Amino acid sequence: MKTIAVMVGNNQSEYITSLMNDFDKLARERGVRLIFLSGYRVPVECNDIVEEKEDLRNYQFSTIFDYANYTGCDACIVCYGSMSGVAGAPSMEEIFEQCKDIPVVMLEAMPSNDTIPYVIADSYESMLNVVRHLTNIHGYKRIAFLSGPKDNYSSMLRLKAYKNGMKEAGLDVDERMIAYGDYTSRVQGIVEKLLDNNDNIEAICCANDNMARACYYVCENRN
């Protein structure tokens, strides 16, 4: 039986939970043993609490990724997009060096090494189409953006698409109308501040569905 290690981060995310369930289902169907090396992202509302113990936090939350060498796995799948928010997570180069003797597939990010195969969604074009829909179809001009983490590859692509989509429509990009969440639904406080600090918002463009659910909840409570 082959063994595949799967590196994932932000294991509180519904997306990651679904991804892990699908990996497990396929592995059972194909007779493959899976080992999940799962990191942990500090919830965005707790960042100010743990700053004083950052070195310890980085070590505790990222050490699991070093275990790929000890699993005896035949291959490794690296869900790098989700790992980028884990404190102290290794760089791509460190992962490639660590797994140099086994096949590696990168998920959710484009590898720095062009010999590594990868699977990634077109985050830029998809988000650009979302902004075009809001501007061209609905005619909205005051569009806020709830971005993902600043250190996340897909998140930054989606933010770039939002800014370019606004400029394409001849609209100003106001940095005060951009907020940063953590791709989870625990961003209600961030949405509240976004609305409190910006008058006459007509729409909020969200970087993923989890944060969109939080926006629905906040907007409903505020009528």
mmCIF file with all atom_site columns, C-alpha atoms in Angstrom:
data_model
loop_
_atom_site.group_PDB
_atom_site.id
_atom_site.type_symbol
_atom_site.label_atom_id
_atom_site.label_alt_id
_atom_site.label_comp_id
_atom_site.label_asym_id
_atom_site.label_entity_id
_atom_site.label_seq_id
_atom_site.pdbx_PDB_ins_code
_atom_site.Cartn_x
_atom_site.Cartn_y
_atom_site.Cartn_z
_atom_site.occupancy
_atom_site.B_iso_or_equiv
_atom_site.pdbx_formal_charge
_atom_site.auth_seq_id
_atom_site.auth_comp_id
_atom_site.auth_asym_id
_atom_site.auth_atom_id
_atom_site.pdbx_PDB_model_num
ATOM 1   C CA . MET A 1 1   ? 0.000   0.000  0.000   1.00 0.00 ? 1   MET A CA 1
ATOM 2   C CA . LYS A 1 2   ? 1.315   3.420  -0.983  1.00 0.00 ? 2   LYS A CA 1
ATOM 3   C CA . THR A 1 3   ? 1.484   6.193  1.594   1.00 0.00 ? 3   THR A CA 1
ATOM 4   C CA . ILE A 1 4   ? 0.909   9.844  0.699   1.00 0.00 ? 4   ILE A CA 1
ATOM 5   C CA . ALA A 1 5   ? 1.563   12.702 3.104   1.00 0.00 ? 5   ALA A CA 1
ATOM 6   C CA . VAL A 1 6   ? -0.712  15.732 2.754   1.00 0.00 ? 6   VAL A CA 1
ATOM 7   C CA . MET A 1 7   ? 0.431   19.067 4.173   1.00 0.00 ? 7   MET A CA 1
ATOM 8   C CA . VAL A 1 8   ? -2.479  21.369 5.005   1.00 0.00 ? 8   VAL A CA 1
ATOM 9   C CA . GLY A 1 9   ? -2.958  24.473 7.093   1.00 0.00 ? 9   GLY A CA 1
ATOM 10  C CA . ASN A 1 10  ? -5.886  26.437 8.509   1.00 0.00 ? 10  ASN A CA 1
ATOM 11  C CA . ASN A 1 11  ? -7.660  23.229 9.443   1.00 0.00 ? 11  ASN A CA 1
ATOM 12  C CA . GLN A 1 12  ? -10.550 25.220 10.943  1.00 0.00 ? 12  GLN A CA 1
ATOM 13  C CA . SER A 1 13  ? -11.624 26.228 7.439   1.00 0.00 ? 13  SER A CA 1
ATOM 14  C CA . GLU A 1 14  ? -14.674 24.575 5.909   1.00 0.00 ? 14  GLU A CA 1
ATOM 15  C CA . TYR A 1 15  ? -12.783 24.431 2.624   1.00 0.00 ? 15  TYR A CA 1
ATOM 16  C CA . ILE A 1 16  ? -9.887  22.502 4.178   1.00 0.00 ? 16  ILE A CA 1
ATOM 17  C CA . THR A 1 17  ? -12.284 20.177 6.018   1.00 0.00 ? 17  THR A CA 1
ATOM 18  C CA . SER A 1 18  ? -14.038 19.407 2.738   1.00 0.00 ? 18  SER A CA 1
ATOM 19  C CA . LEU A 1 19  ? -10.712 18.947 0.968   1.00 0.00 ? 19  LEU A CA 1
ATOM 20  C CA . MET A 1 20  ? -9.475  16.519 3.614   1.00 0.00 ? 20  MET A CA 1
ATOM 21  C CA . ASN A 1 21  ? -12.721 14.539 3.425   1.00 0.00 ? 21  ASN A CA 1
ATOM 22  C CA . ASP A 1 22  ? -12.363 14.230 -0.344  1.00 0.00 ? 22  ASP A CA 1
ATOM 23  C CA . PHE A 1 23  ? -8.736  13.136 -0.022  1.00 0.00 ? 23  PHE A CA 1
ATOM 24  C CA . ASP A 1 24  ? -9.839  10.504 2.506   1.00 0.00 ? 24  ASP A CA 1
ATOM 25  C CA . LYS A 1 25  ? -12.665 9.239  0.278   1.00 0.00 ? 25  LYS A CA 1
ATOM 26  C CA . LEU A 1 26  ? -10.420 8.846  -2.782  1.00 0.00 ? 26  LEU A CA 1
ATOM 27  C CA . ALA A 1 27  ? -7.650  7.255  -0.736  1.00 0.00 ? 27  ALA A CA 1
ATOM 28  C CA . ARG A 1 28  ? -10.056 4.612  0.587   1.00 0.00 ? 28  ARG A CA 1
ATOM 29  C CA . GLU A 1 29  ? -11.352 3.913  -2.929  1.00 0.00 ? 29  GLU A CA 1
ATOM 30  C CA . ARG A 1 30  ? -7.853  3.475  -4.326  1.00 0.00 ? 30  ARG A CA 1
ATOM 31  C CA . GLY A 1 31  ? -6.214  1.661  -1.441  1.00 0.00 ? 31  GLY A CA 1
ATOM 32  C CA . VAL A 1 32  ? -3.864  4.506  -0.484  1.00 0.00 ? 32  VAL A CA 1
ATOM 33  C CA . ARG A 1 33  ? -2.785  5.344  3.064   1.00 0.00 ? 33  ARG A CA 1
ATOM 34  C CA . LEU A 1 34  ? -2.937  9.049  3.901   1.00 0.00 ? 34  LEU A CA 1
ATOM 35  C CA . ILE A 1 35  ? -1.039  10.938 6.577   1.00 0.00 ? 35  ILE A CA 1
ATOM 36  C CA . PHE A 1 36  ? -2.288  14.476 7.187   1.00 0.00 ? 36  PHE A CA 1
ATOM 37  C CA . LEU A 1 37  ? 0.313   16.951 8.440   1.00 0.00 ? 37  LEU A CA 1
ATOM 38  C CA . SER A 1 38  ? -2.067  19.643 9.578   1.00 0.00 ? 38  SER A CA 1
ATOM 39  C CA . GLY A 1 39  ? -0.945  23.066 10.766  1.00 0.00 ? 39  GLY A CA 1
ATOM 40  C CA . TYR A 1 40  ? -2.970  25.618 12.644  1.00 0.00 ? 40  TYR A CA 1
ATOM 41  C CA . ARG A 1 41  ? -3.764  29.220 11.811  1.00 0.00 ? 41  ARG A CA 1
ATOM 42  C CA . VAL A 1 42  ? -4.248  31.566 14.740  1.00 0.00 ? 42  VAL A CA 1
ATOM 43  C CA . PRO A 1 43  ? -7.762  33.053 14.476  1.00 0.00 ? 43  PRO A CA 1
ATOM 44  C CA . VAL A 1 44  ? -7.583  36.619 13.217  1.00 0.00 ? 44  VAL A CA 1
ATOM 45  C CA . GLU A 1 45  ? -9.240  37.943 16.382  1.00 0.00 ? 45  GLU A CA 1
ATOM 46  C CA . CYS A 1 46  ? -6.436  36.452 18.531  1.00 0.00 ? 46  CYS A CA 1
ATOM 47  C CA . ASN A 1 47  ? -3.407  37.952 16.775  1.00 0.00 ? 47  ASN A CA 1
ATOM 48  C CA . ASP A 1 48  ? -2.939  40.707 19.341  1.00 0.00 ? 48  ASP A CA 1
ATOM 49  C CA . ILE A 1 49  ? -2.980  38.185 22.192  1.00 0.00 ? 49  ILE A CA 1
ATOM 50  C CA . VAL A 1 50  ? -0.155  35.976 20.938  1.00 0.00 ? 50  VAL A CA 1
ATOM 51  C CA . GLU A 1 51  ? 2.286   38.551 19.537  1.00 0.00 ? 51  GLU A CA 1
ATOM 52  C CA . GLU A 1 52  ? 4.427   38.531 22.678  1.00 0.00 ? 52  GLU A CA 1
ATOM 53  C CA . LYS A 1 53  ? 5.036   34.782 22.325  1.00 0.00 ? 53  LYS A CA 1
ATOM 54  C CA . GLU A 1 54  ? 5.533   34.758 18.559  1.00 0.00 ? 54  GLU A CA 1
ATOM 55  C CA . ASP A 1 55  ? 8.677   32.577 18.488  1.00 0.00 ? 55  ASP A CA 1
ATOM 56  C CA . LEU A 1 56  ? 7.067   29.876 20.611  1.00 0.00 ? 56  LEU A CA 1
ATOM 57  C CA . ARG A 1 57  ? 3.860   30.108 18.606  1.00 0.00 ? 57  ARG A CA 1
ATOM 58  C CA . ASN A 1 58  ? 5.711   29.693 15.301  1.00 0.00 ? 58  ASN A CA 1
ATOM 59  C CA . TYR A 1 59  ? 7.480   26.598 16.583  1.00 0.00 ? 59  TYR A CA 1
ATOM 60  C CA . GLN A 1 60  ? 4.358   24.976 18.002  1.00 0.00 ? 60  GLN A CA 1
ATOM 61  C CA . PHE A 1 61  ? 2.166   25.548 14.972  1.00 0.00 ? 61  PHE A CA 1
ATOM 62  C CA . SER A 1 62  ? 4.661   24.686 12.221  1.00 0.00 ? 62  SER A CA 1
ATOM 63  C CA . THR A 1 63  ? 6.701   21.762 13.589  1.00 0.00 ? 63  THR A CA 1
ATOM 64  C CA . ILE A 1 64  ? 4.230   19.252 12.143  1.00 0.00 ? 64  ILE A CA 1
ATOM 65  C CA . PHE A 1 65  ? 5.410   20.058 8.608   1.00 0.00 ? 65  PHE A CA 1
ATOM 66  C CA . ASP A 1 66  ? 8.886   18.733 9.418   1.00 0.00 ? 66  ASP A CA 1
ATOM 67  C CA . TYR A 1 67  ? 7.465   15.246 9.856   1.00 0.00 ? 67  TYR A CA 1
ATOM 68  C CA . ALA A 1 68  ? 7.238   14.519 6.128   1.00 0.00 ? 68  ALA A CA 1
ATOM 69  C CA . ASN A 1 69  ? 10.749  13.083 6.391   1.00 0.00 ? 69  ASN A CA 1
ATOM 70  C CA . TYR A 1 70  ? 9.713   10.692 9.154   1.00 0.00 ? 70  TYR A CA 1
ATOM 71  C CA . THR A 1 71  ? 6.496   9.311  7.677   1.00 0.00 ? 71  THR A CA 1
ATOM 72  C CA . GLY A 1 72  ? 8.165   7.068  5.103   1.00 0.00 ? 72  GLY A CA 1
ATOM 73  C CA . CYS A 1 73  ? 5.681   8.392  2.543   1.00 0.00 ? 73  CYS A CA 1
ATOM 74  C CA . ASP A 1 74  ? 5.939   7.631  -1.162  1.00 0.00 ? 74  ASP A CA 1
ATOM 75  C CA . ALA A 1 75  ? 4.787   11.107 -2.231  1.00 0.00 ? 75  ALA A CA 1
ATOM 76  C CA . CYS A 1 76  ? 3.645   14.410 -0.757  1.00 0.00 ? 76  CYS A CA 1
ATOM 77  C CA . ILE A 1 77  ? 0.776   16.731 -1.660  1.00 0.00 ? 77  ILE A CA 1
ATOM 78  C CA . VAL A 1 78  ? 1.392   20.282 -0.439  1.00 0.00 ? 78  VAL A CA 1
ATOM 79  C CA . CYS A 1 79  ? -1.708  22.463 0.016   1.00 0.00 ? 79  CYS A CA 1
ATOM 80  C CA . TYR A 1 80  ? 0.496   25.521 0.164   1.00 0.00 ? 80  TYR A CA 1
ATOM 81  C CA . GLY A 1 81  ? -2.181  28.181 -0.053  1.00 0.00 ? 81  GLY A CA 1
ATOM 82  C CA . SER A 1 82  ? -3.678  27.087 3.237   1.00 0.00 ? 82  SER A CA 1
ATOM 83  C CA . MET A 1 83  ? -0.236  26.732 4.850   1.00 0.00 ? 83  MET A CA 1
ATOM 84  C CA . SER A 1 84  ? 0.807   30.294 4.110   1.00 0.00 ? 84  SER A CA 1
ATOM 85  C CA . GLY A 1 85  ? -1.248  31.562 7.036   1.00 0.00 ? 85  GLY A CA 1
ATOM 86  C CA . VAL A 1 86  ? 0.312   29.187 9.548   1.00 0.00 ? 86  VAL A CA 1
ATOM 87  C CA . ALA A 1 87  ? 2.882   30.906 11.760  1.00 0.00 ? 87  ALA A CA 1
ATOM 88  C CA . GLY A 1 88  ? 6.391   29.665 10.969  1.00 0.00 ? 88  GLY A CA 1
ATOM 89  C CA . ALA A 1 89  ? 5.331   27.506 8.010   1.00 0.00 ? 89  ALA A CA 1
ATOM 90  C CA . PRO A 1 90  ? 8.279   26.491 5.792   1.00 0.00 ? 90  PRO A CA 1
ATOM 91  C CA . SER A 1 91  ? 8.929   28.223 2.478   1.00 0.00 ? 91  SER A CA 1
ATOM 92  C CA . MET A 1 92  ? 8.420   26.406 -0.810  1.00 0.00 ? 92  MET A CA 1
ATOM 93  C CA . GLU A 1 93  ? 12.175  25.989 -1.172  1.00 0.00 ? 93  GLU A CA 1
ATOM 94  C CA . GLU A 1 94  ? 12.420  24.406 2.276   1.00 0.00 ? 94  GLU A CA 1
ATOM 95  C CA . ILE A 1 95  ? 9.625   21.977 1.448   1.00 0.00 ? 95  ILE A CA 1
ATOM 96  C CA . PHE A 1 96  ? 11.217  21.004 -1.871  1.00 0.00 ? 96  PHE A CA 1
ATOM 97  C CA . GLU A 1 97  ? 14.539  20.376 -0.138  1.00 0.00 ? 97  GLU A CA 1
ATOM 98  C CA . GLN A 1 98  ? 12.876  18.382 2.602   1.00 0.00 ? 98  GLN A CA 1
ATOM 99  C CA . CYS A 1 99  ? 10.980  16.239 0.065   1.00 0.00 ? 99  CYS A CA 1
ATOM 100 C CA . LYS A 1 100 ? 13.714  16.072 -2.580  1.00 0.00 ? 100 LYS A CA 1
ATOM 101 C CA . ASP A 1 101 ? 13.688  12.261 -2.660  1.00 0.00 ? 101 ASP A CA 1
ATOM 102 C CA . ILE A 1 102 ? 9.930   11.843 -3.243  1.00 0.00 ? 102 ILE A CA 1
ATOM 103 C CA . PRO A 1 103 ? 7.413   13.187 -5.790  1.00 0.00 ? 103 PRO A CA 1
ATOM 104 C CA . VAL A 1 104 ? 5.682   16.406 -4.735  1.00 0.00 ? 104 VAL A CA 1
ATOM 105 C CA . VAL A 1 105 ? 2.508   18.012 -6.091  1.00 0.00 ? 105 VAL A CA 1
ATOM 106 C CA . MET A 1 106 ? 1.705   21.609 -5.135  1.00 0.00 ? 106 MET A CA 1
ATOM 107 C CA . LEU A 1 107 ? -1.896  22.644 -4.544  1.00 0.00 ? 107 LEU A CA 1
ATOM 108 C CA . GLU A 1 108 ? -3.292  26.209 -4.379  1.00 0.00 ? 108 GLU A CA 1
ATOM 109 C CA . ALA A 1 109 ? -0.053  27.963 -5.352  1.00 0.00 ? 109 ALA A CA 1
ATOM 110 C CA . MET A 1 110 ? 2.370   28.164 -8.250  1.00 0.00 ? 110 MET A CA 1
ATOM 111 C CA . PRO A 1 111 ? 5.706   26.594 -7.249  1.00 0.00 ? 111 PRO A CA 1
ATOM 112 C CA . SER A 1 112 ? 8.958   28.507 -7.502  1.00 0.00 ? 112 SER A CA 1
ATOM 113 C CA . ASN A 1 113 ? 10.527  25.384 -9.019  1.00 0.00 ? 113 ASN A CA 1
ATOM 114 C CA . ASP A 1 114 ? 9.185   24.819 -12.552 1.00 0.00 ? 114 ASP A CA 1
ATOM 115 C CA . THR A 1 115 ? 9.803   21.060 -12.318 1.00 0.00 ? 115 THR A CA 1
ATOM 116 C CA . ILE A 1 116 ? 7.111   20.689 -9.630  1.00 0.00 ? 116 ILE A CA 1
ATOM 117 C CA . PRO A 1 117 ? 3.580   19.892 -10.920 1.00 0.00 ? 117 PRO A CA 1
ATOM 118 C CA . TYR A 1 118 ? 0.766   21.976 -9.460  1.00 0.00 ? 118 TYR A CA 1
ATOM 119 C CA . VAL A 1 119 ? -3.008  22.426 -9.466  1.00 0.00 ? 119 VAL A CA 1
ATOM 120 C CA . ILE A 1 120 ? -4.415  25.906 -8.929  1.00 0.00 ? 120 ILE A CA 1
ATOM 121 C CA . ALA A 1 121 ? -7.653  27.786 -9.546  1.00 0.00 ? 121 ALA A CA 1
ATOM 122 C CA . ASP A 1 122 ? -7.636  30.965 -11.618 1.00 0.00 ? 122 ASP A CA 1
ATOM 123 C CA . SER A 1 123 ? -8.163  33.288 -8.663  1.00 0.00 ? 123 SER A CA 1
ATOM 124 C CA . TYR A 1 124 ? -7.405  36.456 -10.621 1.00 0.00 ? 124 TYR A CA 1
ATOM 125 C CA . GLU A 1 125 ? -9.779  35.988 -13.547 1.00 0.00 ? 125 GLU A CA 1
ATOM 126 C CA . SER A 1 126 ? -12.567 34.644 -11.345 1.00 0.00 ? 126 SER A CA 1
ATOM 127 C CA . MET A 1 127 ? -12.471 37.635 -8.996  1.00 0.00 ? 127 MET A CA 1
ATOM 128 C CA . LEU A 1 128 ? -12.163 40.063 -11.886 1.00 0.00 ? 128 LEU A CA 1
ATOM 129 C CA . ASN A 1 129 ? -15.412 38.651 -13.279 1.00 0.00 ? 129 ASN A CA 1
ATOM 130 C CA . VAL A 1 130 ? -17.065 39.149 -9.872  1.00 0.00 ? 130 VAL A CA 1
ATOM 131 C CA . VAL A 1 131 ? -16.087 42.828 -9.833  1.00 0.00 ? 131 VAL A CA 1
ATOM 132 C CA . ARG A 1 132 ? -17.187 43.266 -13.454 1.00 0.00 ? 132 ARG A CA 1
ATOM 133 C CA . HIS A 1 133 ? -20.563 41.782 -12.552 1.00 0.00 ? 133 HIS A CA 1
ATOM 134 C CA . LEU A 1 134 ? -21.025 44.278 -9.707  1.00 0.00 ? 134 LEU A CA 1
ATOM 135 C CA . THR A 1 135 ? -19.947 47.270 -11.795 1.00 0.00 ? 135 THR A CA 1
ATOM 136 C CA . ASN A 1 136 ? -21.311 46.409 -15.236 1.00 0.00 ? 136 ASN A CA 1
ATOM 137 C CA . ILE A 1 137 ? -24.512 44.532 -14.427 1.00 0.00 ? 137 ILE A CA 1
ATOM 138 C CA . HIS A 1 138 ? -25.579 46.250 -11.197 1.00 0.00 ? 138 HIS A CA 1
ATOM 139 C CA . GLY A 1 139 ? -23.901 49.604 -11.718 1.00 0.00 ? 139 GLY A CA 1
ATOM 140 C CA . TYR A 1 140 ? -22.395 49.710 -8.218  1.00 0.00 ? 140 TYR A CA 1
ATOM 141 C CA . LYS A 1 141 ? -19.619 52.215 -7.569  1.00 0.00 ? 141 LYS A CA 1
ATOM 142 C CA . ARG A 1 142 ? -19.034 52.091 -3.809  1.00 0.00 ? 142 ARG A CA 1
ATOM 143 C CA . ILE A 1 143 ? -17.710 48.528 -3.596  1.00 0.00 ? 143 ILE A CA 1
ATOM 144 C CA . ALA A 1 144 ? -15.777 47.400 -0.537  1.00 0.00 ? 144 ALA A CA 1
ATOM 145 C CA . PHE A 1 145 ? -13.485 44.391 -0.580  1.00 0.00 ? 145 PHE A CA 1
ATOM 146 C CA . LEU A 1 146 ? -13.014 41.820 2.166   1.00 0.00 ? 146 LEU A CA 1
ATOM 147 C CA . SER A 1 147 ? -9.670  40.256 1.326   1.00 0.00 ? 147 SER A CA 1
ATOM 148 C CA . GLY A 1 148 ? -8.023  37.130 2.627   1.00 0.00 ? 148 GLY A CA 1
ATOM 149 C CA . PRO A 1 149 ? -4.681  37.160 4.491   1.00 0.00 ? 149 PRO A CA 1
ATOM 150 C CA . LYS A 1 150 ? -1.877  39.373 3.201   1.00 0.00 ? 150 LYS A CA 1
ATOM 151 C CA . ASP A 1 151 ? 0.533   36.430 3.157   1.00 0.00 ? 151 ASP A CA 1
ATOM 152 C CA . ASN A 1 152 ? -1.702  34.169 1.073   1.00 0.00 ? 152 ASN A CA 1
ATOM 153 C CA . TYR A 1 153 ? -0.955  33.692 -2.642  1.00 0.00 ? 153 TYR A CA 1
ATOM 154 C CA . SER A 1 154 ? -4.536  33.371 -3.915  1.00 0.00 ? 154 SER A CA 1
ATOM 155 C CA . SER A 1 155 ? -5.687  36.128 -1.589  1.00 0.00 ? 155 SER A CA 1
ATOM 156 C CA . MET A 1 156 ? -3.281  38.638 -3.107  1.00 0.00 ? 156 MET A CA 1
ATOM 157 C CA . LEU A 1 157 ? -4.308  37.650 -6.632  1.00 0.00 ? 157 LEU A CA 1
ATOM 158 C CA . ARG A 1 158 ? -7.954  38.264 -5.764  1.00 0.00 ? 158 ARG A CA 1
ATOM 159 C CA . LEU A 1 159 ? -7.120  41.631 -4.211  1.00 0.00 ? 159 LEU A CA 1
ATOM 160 C CA . LYS A 1 160 ? -5.204  42.607 -7.345  1.00 0.00 ? 160 LYS A CA 1
ATOM 161 C CA . ALA A 1 161 ? -8.201  41.589 -9.475  1.00 0.00 ? 161 ALA A CA 1
ATOM 162 C CA . TYR A 1 162 ? -10.515 43.737 -7.336  1.00 0.00 ? 162 TYR A CA 1
ATOM 163 C CA . LYS A 1 163 ? -8.286  46.789 -7.723  1.00 0.00 ? 163 LYS A CA 1
ATOM 164 C CA . ASN A 1 164 ? -7.862  46.297 -11.461 1.00 0.00 ? 164 ASN A CA 1
ATOM 165 C CA . GLY A 1 165 ? -11.587 45.673 -11.913 1.00 0.00 ? 165 GLY A CA 1
ATOM 166 C CA . MET A 1 166 ? -12.400 48.929 -10.142 1.00 0.00 ? 166 MET A CA 1
ATOM 167 C CA . LYS A 1 167 ? -9.887  50.833 -12.261 1.00 0.00 ? 167 LYS A CA 1
ATOM 168 C CA . GLU A 1 168 ? -11.251 49.182 -15.410 1.00 0.00 ? 168 GLU A CA 1
ATOM 169 C CA . ALA A 1 169 ? -14.685 50.567 -14.501 1.00 0.00 ? 169 ALA A CA 1
ATOM 170 C CA . GLY A 1 170 ? -13.207 54.027 -13.971 1.00 0.00 ? 170 GLY A CA 1
ATOM 171 C CA . LEU A 1 171 ? -13.673 53.859 -10.193 1.00 0.00 ? 171 LEU A CA 1
ATOM 172 C CA . ASP A 1 172 ? -11.243 54.932 -7.492  1.00 0.00 ? 172 ASP A CA 1
ATOM 173 C CA . VAL A 1 173 ? -9.679  52.324 -5.226  1.00 0.00 ? 173 VAL A CA 1
ATOM 174 C CA . ASP A 1 174 ? -10.049 53.531 -1.642  1.00 0.00 ? 174 ASP A CA 1
ATOM 175 C CA . GLU A 1 175 ? -7.766  51.601 0.731   1.00 0.00 ? 175 GLU A CA 1
ATOM 176 C CA . ARG A 1 176 ? -10.164 52.423 3.572   1.00 0.00 ? 176 ARG A CA 1
ATOM 177 C CA . MET A 1 177 ? -12.728 50.215 1.853   1.00 0.00 ? 177 MET A CA 1
ATOM 178 C CA . ILE A 1 178 ? -10.400 47.180 1.915   1.00 0.00 ? 178 ILE A CA 1
ATOM 179 C CA . ALA A 1 179 ? -10.251 44.908 4.956   1.00 0.00 ? 179 ALA A CA 1
ATOM 180 C CA . TYR A 1 180 ? -8.296  41.713 5.588   1.00 0.00 ? 180 TYR A CA 1
ATOM 181 C CA . GLY A 1 181 ? -9.801  38.547 7.032   1.00 0.00 ? 181 GLY A CA 1
ATOM 182 C CA . ASP A 1 182 ? -8.528  35.006 7.448   1.00 0.00 ? 182 ASP A CA 1
ATOM 183 C CA . TYR A 1 183 ? -10.766 33.077 5.001   1.00 0.00 ? 183 TYR A CA 1
ATOM 184 C CA . THR A 1 184 ? -12.941 31.832 7.888   1.00 0.00 ? 184 THR A CA 1
ATOM 185 C CA . SER A 1 185 ? -16.412 32.965 8.934   1.00 0.00 ? 185 SER A CA 1
ATOM 186 C CA . ARG A 1 186 ? -14.971 34.477 12.144  1.00 0.00 ? 186 ARG A CA 1
ATOM 187 C CA . VAL A 1 187 ? -14.629 37.926 10.560  1.00 0.00 ? 187 VAL A CA 1
ATOM 188 C CA . GLN A 1 188 ? -17.867 39.510 11.732  1.00 0.00 ? 188 GLN A CA 1
ATOM 189 C CA . GLY A 1 189 ? -16.010 42.147 13.767  1.00 0.00 ? 189 GLY A CA 1
ATOM 190 C CA . ILE A 1 190 ? -13.957 43.081 10.690  1.00 0.00 ? 190 ILE A CA 1
ATOM 191 C CA . VAL A 1 191 ? -17.122 43.442 8.605   1.00 0.00 ? 191 VAL A CA 1
ATOM 192 C CA . GLU A 1 192 ? -18.698 45.607 11.306  1.00 0.00 ? 192 GLU A CA 1
ATOM 193 C CA . LYS A 1 193 ? -15.689 47.968 11.247  1.00 0.00 ? 193 LYS A CA 1
ATOM 194 C CA . LEU A 1 194 ? -15.706 48.047 7.440   1.00 0.00 ? 194 LEU A CA 1
ATOM 195 C CA . LEU A 1 195 ? -19.320 49.210 7.471   1.00 0.00 ? 195 LEU A CA 1
ATOM 196 C CA . ASP A 1 196 ? -18.831 51.609 10.388  1.00 0.00 ? 196 ASP A CA 1
ATOM 197 C CA . ASN A 1 197 ? -15.873 53.336 8.729   1.00 0.00 ? 197 ASN A CA 1
ATOM 198 C CA . ASN A 1 198 ? -17.358 53.709 5.246   1.00 0.00 ? 198 ASN A CA 1
ATOM 199 C CA . ASP A 1 199 ? -20.617 55.472 4.457   1.00 0.00 ? 199 ASP A CA 1
ATOM 200 C CA . ASN A 1 200 ? -22.830 54.467 1.554   1.00 0.00 ? 200 ASN A CA 1
ATOM 201 C CA . ILE A 1 201 ? -21.240 51.108 0.742   1.00 0.00 ? 201 ILE A CA 1
ATOM 202 C CA . GLU A 1 202 ? -23.322 49.587 -2.028  1.00 0.00 ? 202 GLU A CA 1
ATOM 203 C CA . ALA A 1 203 ? -21.703 46.148 -2.147  1.00 0.00 ? 203 ALA A CA 1
ATOM 204 C CA . ILE A 1 204 ? -19.040 44.066 -0.444  1.00 0.00 ? 204 ILE A CA 1
ATOM 205 C CA . CYS A 1 205 ? -16.913 41.820 -2.610  1.00 0.00 ? 205 CYS A CA 1
ATOM 206 C CA . CYS A 1 206 ? -15.562 38.865 -0.605  1.00 0.00 ? 206 CYS A CA 1
ATOM 207 C CA . ALA A 1 207 ? -12.435 36.832 -1.296  1.00 0.00 ? 207 ALA A CA 1
ATOM 208 C CA . ASN A 1 208 ? -14.136 33.559 -0.379  1.00 0.00 ? 208 ASN A CA 1
ATOM 209 C CA . ASP A 1 209 ? -17.486 32.049 0.586   1.00 0.00 ? 209 ASP A CA 1
ATOM 210 C CA . ASN A 1 210 ? -16.795 31.648 4.307   1.00 0.00 ? 210 ASN A CA 1
ATOM 211 C CA . MET A 1 211 ? -16.274 35.387 4.741   1.00 0.00 ? 211 MET A CA 1
ATOM 212 C CA . ALA A 1 212 ? -19.276 36.089 2.522   1.00 0.00 ? 212 ALA A CA 1
ATOM 213 C CA . ARG A 1 213 ? -21.435 34.173 5.022   1.00 0.00 ? 213 ARG A CA 1
ATOM 214 C CA . ALA A 1 214 ? -20.173 36.460 7.778   1.00 0.00 ? 214 ALA A CA 1
ATOM 215 C CA . CYS A 1 215 ? -21.082 39.481 5.645   1.00 0.00 ? 215 CYS A CA 1
ATOM 216 C CA . TYR A 1 216 ? -24.620 38.139 5.153   1.00 0.00 ? 216 TYR A CA 1
ATOM 217 C CA . TYR A 1 217 ? -24.990 37.679 8.913   1.00 0.00 ? 217 TYR A CA 1
ATOM 218 C CA . VAL A 1 218 ? -23.737 41.178 9.767   1.00 0.00 ? 218 VAL A CA 1
ATOM 219 C CA . CYS A 1 219 ? -25.772 42.894 7.058   1.00 0.00 ? 219 CYS A CA 1
ATOM 220 C CA . GLU A 1 220 ? -28.914 41.039 8.106   1.00 0.00 ? 220 GLU A CA 1
ATOM 221 C CA . ASN A 1 221 ? -28.458 42.111 11.730  1.00 0.00 ? 221 ASN A CA 1
ATOM 222 C CA . ARG A 1 222 ? -27.971 45.712 10.619  1.00 0.00 ? 222 ARG A CA 1
ATOM 223 C CA . ASN A 1 223 ? -31.005 45.604 8.338   1.00 0.00 ? 223 ASN A CA 1
#
